[in-house]
CSV table of C-alpha atoms in Angstrom, one decimal:
chain,number,residue,atom,x,y,z
A,1,UNK,CA,0.0,0.0,0.0
A,2,UNK,CA,2.8,2.4,0.8
A,3,UNK,CA,4.3,2.4,-2.7
A,4,UNK,CA,0.9,2.9,-4.2
A,5,UNK,CA,0.0,5.7,-1.8
A,6,UNK,CA,3.4,7.4,-2.6
A,7,UNK,CA,2.6,7.3,-6.3
A,8,UNK,CA,-0.9,8.7,-5.7
A,9,UNK,CA,0.5,11.5,-3.5
A,10,UNK,CA,3.2,12.4,-6.2
A,11,UNK,CA,0.2,13.1,-8.5
A,12,UNK,CA,-1.5,15.3,-6.0
A,13,UNK,CA,-4.2,12.7,-5.2
A,14,UNK,CA,-5.3,11.0,-1.9
A,15,UNK,CA,-6.1,7.5,-0.9
A,16,UNK,CA,-7.0,5.6,2.2
A,17,UNK,CA,-5.9,2.1,3.2
A,18,UNK,CA,-9.5,0.9,3.5
A,19,UNK,CA,-10.2,2.1,-0.1
A,20,UNK,CA,-7.7,-0.6,-1.4
A,21,UNK,CA,-9.7,-3.7,-1.9
A,22,UNK,CA,-9.1,-6.9,-3.9
A,23,UNK,CA,-10.6,-10.1,-5.0
A,24,UNK,CA,-9.7,-13.0,-7.2
A,25,UNK,CA,-10.8,-13.1,-10.8
A,26,UNK,CA,-12.4,-16.5,-9.8
A,27,UNK,CA,-14.8,-14.7,-7.5
A,28,UNK,CA,-16.0,-11.9,-9.7
A,29,UNK,CA,-19.2,-11.5,-7.6
A,30,UNK,CA,-17.1,-10.1,-4.8
A,31,UNK,CA,-15.9,-7.3,-7.1
A,32,UNK,CA,-19.6,-6.2,-7.4
A,33,UNK,CA,-20.0,-6.3,-3.6
A,34,UNK,CA,-16.7,-4.5,-3.0
A,35,UNK,CA,-17.5,-1.7,-5.4
A,36,UNK,CA,-20.9,-1.3,-4.0
A,37,UNK,CA,-19.6,-1.3,-0.4
A,38,UNK,CA,-16.9,1.3,-1.2
A,39,UNK,CA,-19.5,3.7,-2.3
A,40,UNK,CA,-21.6,3.2,0.7
A,41,UNK,CA,-18.8,4.4,3.0
A,42,UNK,CA,-19.2,7.8,4.7
A,43,UNK,CA,-15.7,8.6,3.5
A,44,UNK,CA,-16.0,7.4,-0.1
A,45,UNK,CA,-13.5,7.6,-2.9
A,46,UNK,CA,-14.1,9.9,-5.9
A,47,UNK,CA,-12.2,7.6,-8.3
A,48,UNK,CA,-11.9,3.9,-8.8
A,49,UNK,CA,-9.2,1.8,-10.5
A,50,UNK,CA,-10.2,-1.7,-11.6
A,51,UNK,CA,-6.9,-3.4,-12.2
A,52,UNK,CA,-8.1,-6.7,-13.7
A,53,UNK,CA,-10.2,-6.7,-16.8
A,54,UNK,CA,-12.0,-9.8,-15.7
A,55,UNK,CA,-13.4,-7.8,-12.8
A,56,UNK,CA,-14.7,-4.9,-14.8
A,57,UNK,CA,-18.2,-6.2,-15.6
A,58,UNK,CA,-19.0,-7.2,-12.0
A,59,UNK,CA,-17.2,-4.2,-10.4
A,60,UNK,CA,-19.1,-1.7,-12.6
A,61,UNK,CA,-22.4,-3.5,-11.8
A,62,UNK,CA,-21.6,-2.8,-8.1
A,63,UNK,CA,-21.4,0.9,-9.0
A,64,UNK,CA,-24.8,0.7,-10.6
A,65,UNK,CA,-26.1,-1.0,-7.4
A,66,UNK,CA,-24.8,1.9,-5.4
A,67,UNK,CA,-26.6,4.4,-7.7
A,68,UNK,CA,-23.3,6.0,-8.7
A,69,UNK,CA,-23.2,8.6,-11.5
A,70,UNK,CA,-20.2,8.2,-13.7
A,71,UNK,CA,-18.2,10.5,-14.1
A,72,UNK,CA,-20.2,13.0,-12.1
A,73,UNK,CA,-19.7,11.3,-8.7
A,74,UNK,CA,-16.8,8.9,-9.6
A,75,UNK,CA,-14.0,8.8,-12.1
A,76,UNK,CA,-13.5,5.3,-13.3
A,77,UNK,CA,-10.4,3.7,-15.0
A,78,UNK,CA,-10.5,0.0,-15.9
A,79,UNK,CA,-7.8,-2.3,-17.1
A,80,UNK,CA,-8.0,-3.5,-20.7
A,81,UNK,CA,-6.2,-6.0,-22.9
A,82,UNK,CA,-6.6,-4.4,-26.3
A,83,UNK,CA,-8.2,-5.1,-28.7
A,84,UNK,CA,-10.7,-7.0,-26.4
A,85,UNK,CA,-12.6,-4.5,-24.3
A,86,UNK,CA,-14.5,-6.3,-21.5
A,87,UNK,CA,-18.2,-5.3,-20.9
A,88,UNK,CA,-18.8,-2.5,-18.4
A,89,UNK,CA,-22.2,-1.6,-16.8
A,90,UNK,CA,-21.1,2.1,-16.9
A,91,UNK,CA,-18.8,4.2,-19.1
A,92,UNK,CA,-15.2,3.6,-18.2
A,93,UNK,CA,-11.8,5.0,-19.3
A,94,UNK,CA,-9.6,2.1,-20.3
A,95,UNK,CA,-5.9,1.7,-19.6
A,96,UNK,CA,-4.1,-1.4,-20.6
A,97,UNK,CA,-1.8,-3.2,-23.0
A,98,UNK,CA,-2.1,-4.3,-26.7
A,99,UNK,CA,-1.9,-8.1,-26.8
A,100,UNK,CA,-0.7,-8.0,-30.4
A,101,UNK,CA,2.3,-5.8,-29.3
A,102,UNK,CA,3.0,-8.2,-26.5
A,103,UNK,CA,2.9,-11.2,-28.8
A,104,UNK,CA,5.2,-9.5,-31.3
A,105,UNK,CA,7.6,-8.7,-28.6
A,106,UNK,CA,7.6,-12.3,-27.3
A,107,UNK,CA,8.2,-13.6,-30.8
A,108,UNK,CA,11.1,-11.1,-31.4
A,109,UNK,CA,12.8,-12.3,-28.1
A,110,UNK,CA,12.3,-16.0,-29.2
A,111,UNK,CA,13.8,-15.3,-32.6
A,112,UNK,CA,16.8,-13.5,-31.1
A,113,UNK,CA,17.4,-16.4,-28.8
A,114,UNK,CA,17.2,-18.9,-31.7
A,115,UNK,CA,19.8,-16.8,-33.6
A,116,UNK,CA,22.1,-17.0,-30.5
A,117,UNK,CA,21.8,-13.3,-29.7
A,118,UNK,CA,21.6,-12.0,-26.2
A,119,UNK,CA,18.2,-10.9,-25.0
A,120,UNK,CA,17.2,-8.6,-22.1
A,121,UNK,CA,15.8,-10.0,-18.9
A,122,UNK,CA,13.0,-7.5,-19.1
A,123,UNK,CA,11.2,-5.7,-21.9
A,124,UNK,CA,8.9,-2.7,-22.0
A,125,UNK,CA,5.3,-2.7,-23.1
A,126,UNK,CA,3.8,0.8,-23.1
A,127,UNK,CA,0.4,1.1,-21.4
A,128,UNK,CA,-2.3,2.8,-23.5
A,129,UNK,CA,-5.4,4.6,-22.7
A,130,UNK,CA,-8.4,3.9,-24.9
A,131,UNK,CA,-8.0,7.1,-26.8
A,132,UNK,CA,-4.4,6.2,-27.5
A,133,UNK,CA,-5.1,2.8,-28.8
A,134,UNK,CA,-5.5,3.0,-32.6
A,135,UNK,CA,-5.0,-0.6,-33.6
A,136,UNK,CA,-1.9,-1.6,-35.6
A,137,UNK,CA,-0.2,1.8,-35.6
A,138,UNK,CA,0.0,2.0,-31.8
A,139,UNK,CA,0.6,-1.7,-31.4
A,140,UNK,CA,3.8,-1.6,-33.5
A,141,UNK,CA,5.2,1.1,-31.2
A,142,UNK,CA,3.9,-0.2,-27.9
A,143,UNK,CA,6.5,-2.9,-27.2
A,144,UNK,CA,10.3,-2.4,-27.0
A,145,UNK,CA,13.1,-4.9,-26.4
A,146,UNK,CA,15.8,-2.7,-24.8
A,147,UNK,CA,19.3,-3.1,-26.0
A,148,UNK,CA,21.0,-1.9,-22.9
A,149,UNK,CA,19.3,-3.9,-20.2
A,150,UNK,CA,21.0,-6.7,-18.2
A,151,UNK,CA,21.0,-9.5,-20.8
A,152,UNK,CA,21.0,-13.3,-20.9
A,153,UNK,CA,22.2,-15.6,-23.6
């Protein structure tokens, strides 16, 4: 929580420990209950991040259950694996990764290994908001295999 809270504070925002909730993608019904419960608190958040796209539909249903107006009462950002946008019961800003870019990156690393080249231990895939995701153009630029990272052969 401390690292998340520090990142939130750096951006001039606030959070509370009891606003951070989680559930397994296997128990999506709990996402509905958690979202509804958060908005029933006396000290309620004015923004919500849903960090797993498999929880978006249930989590946003909980916002409807709580009678929340989006974006008037609550800003909502939900994870997305582009190009597949999961259903949402309310309008949501999407932030996520282009799966085609990730696949291209993985194939590039495999090809480099097969050629006997060194490959980095990590690679970077740029997160994209929905308005930034424009299909193939952004997907080509979204993933980068760094040349200067610690490498393995």
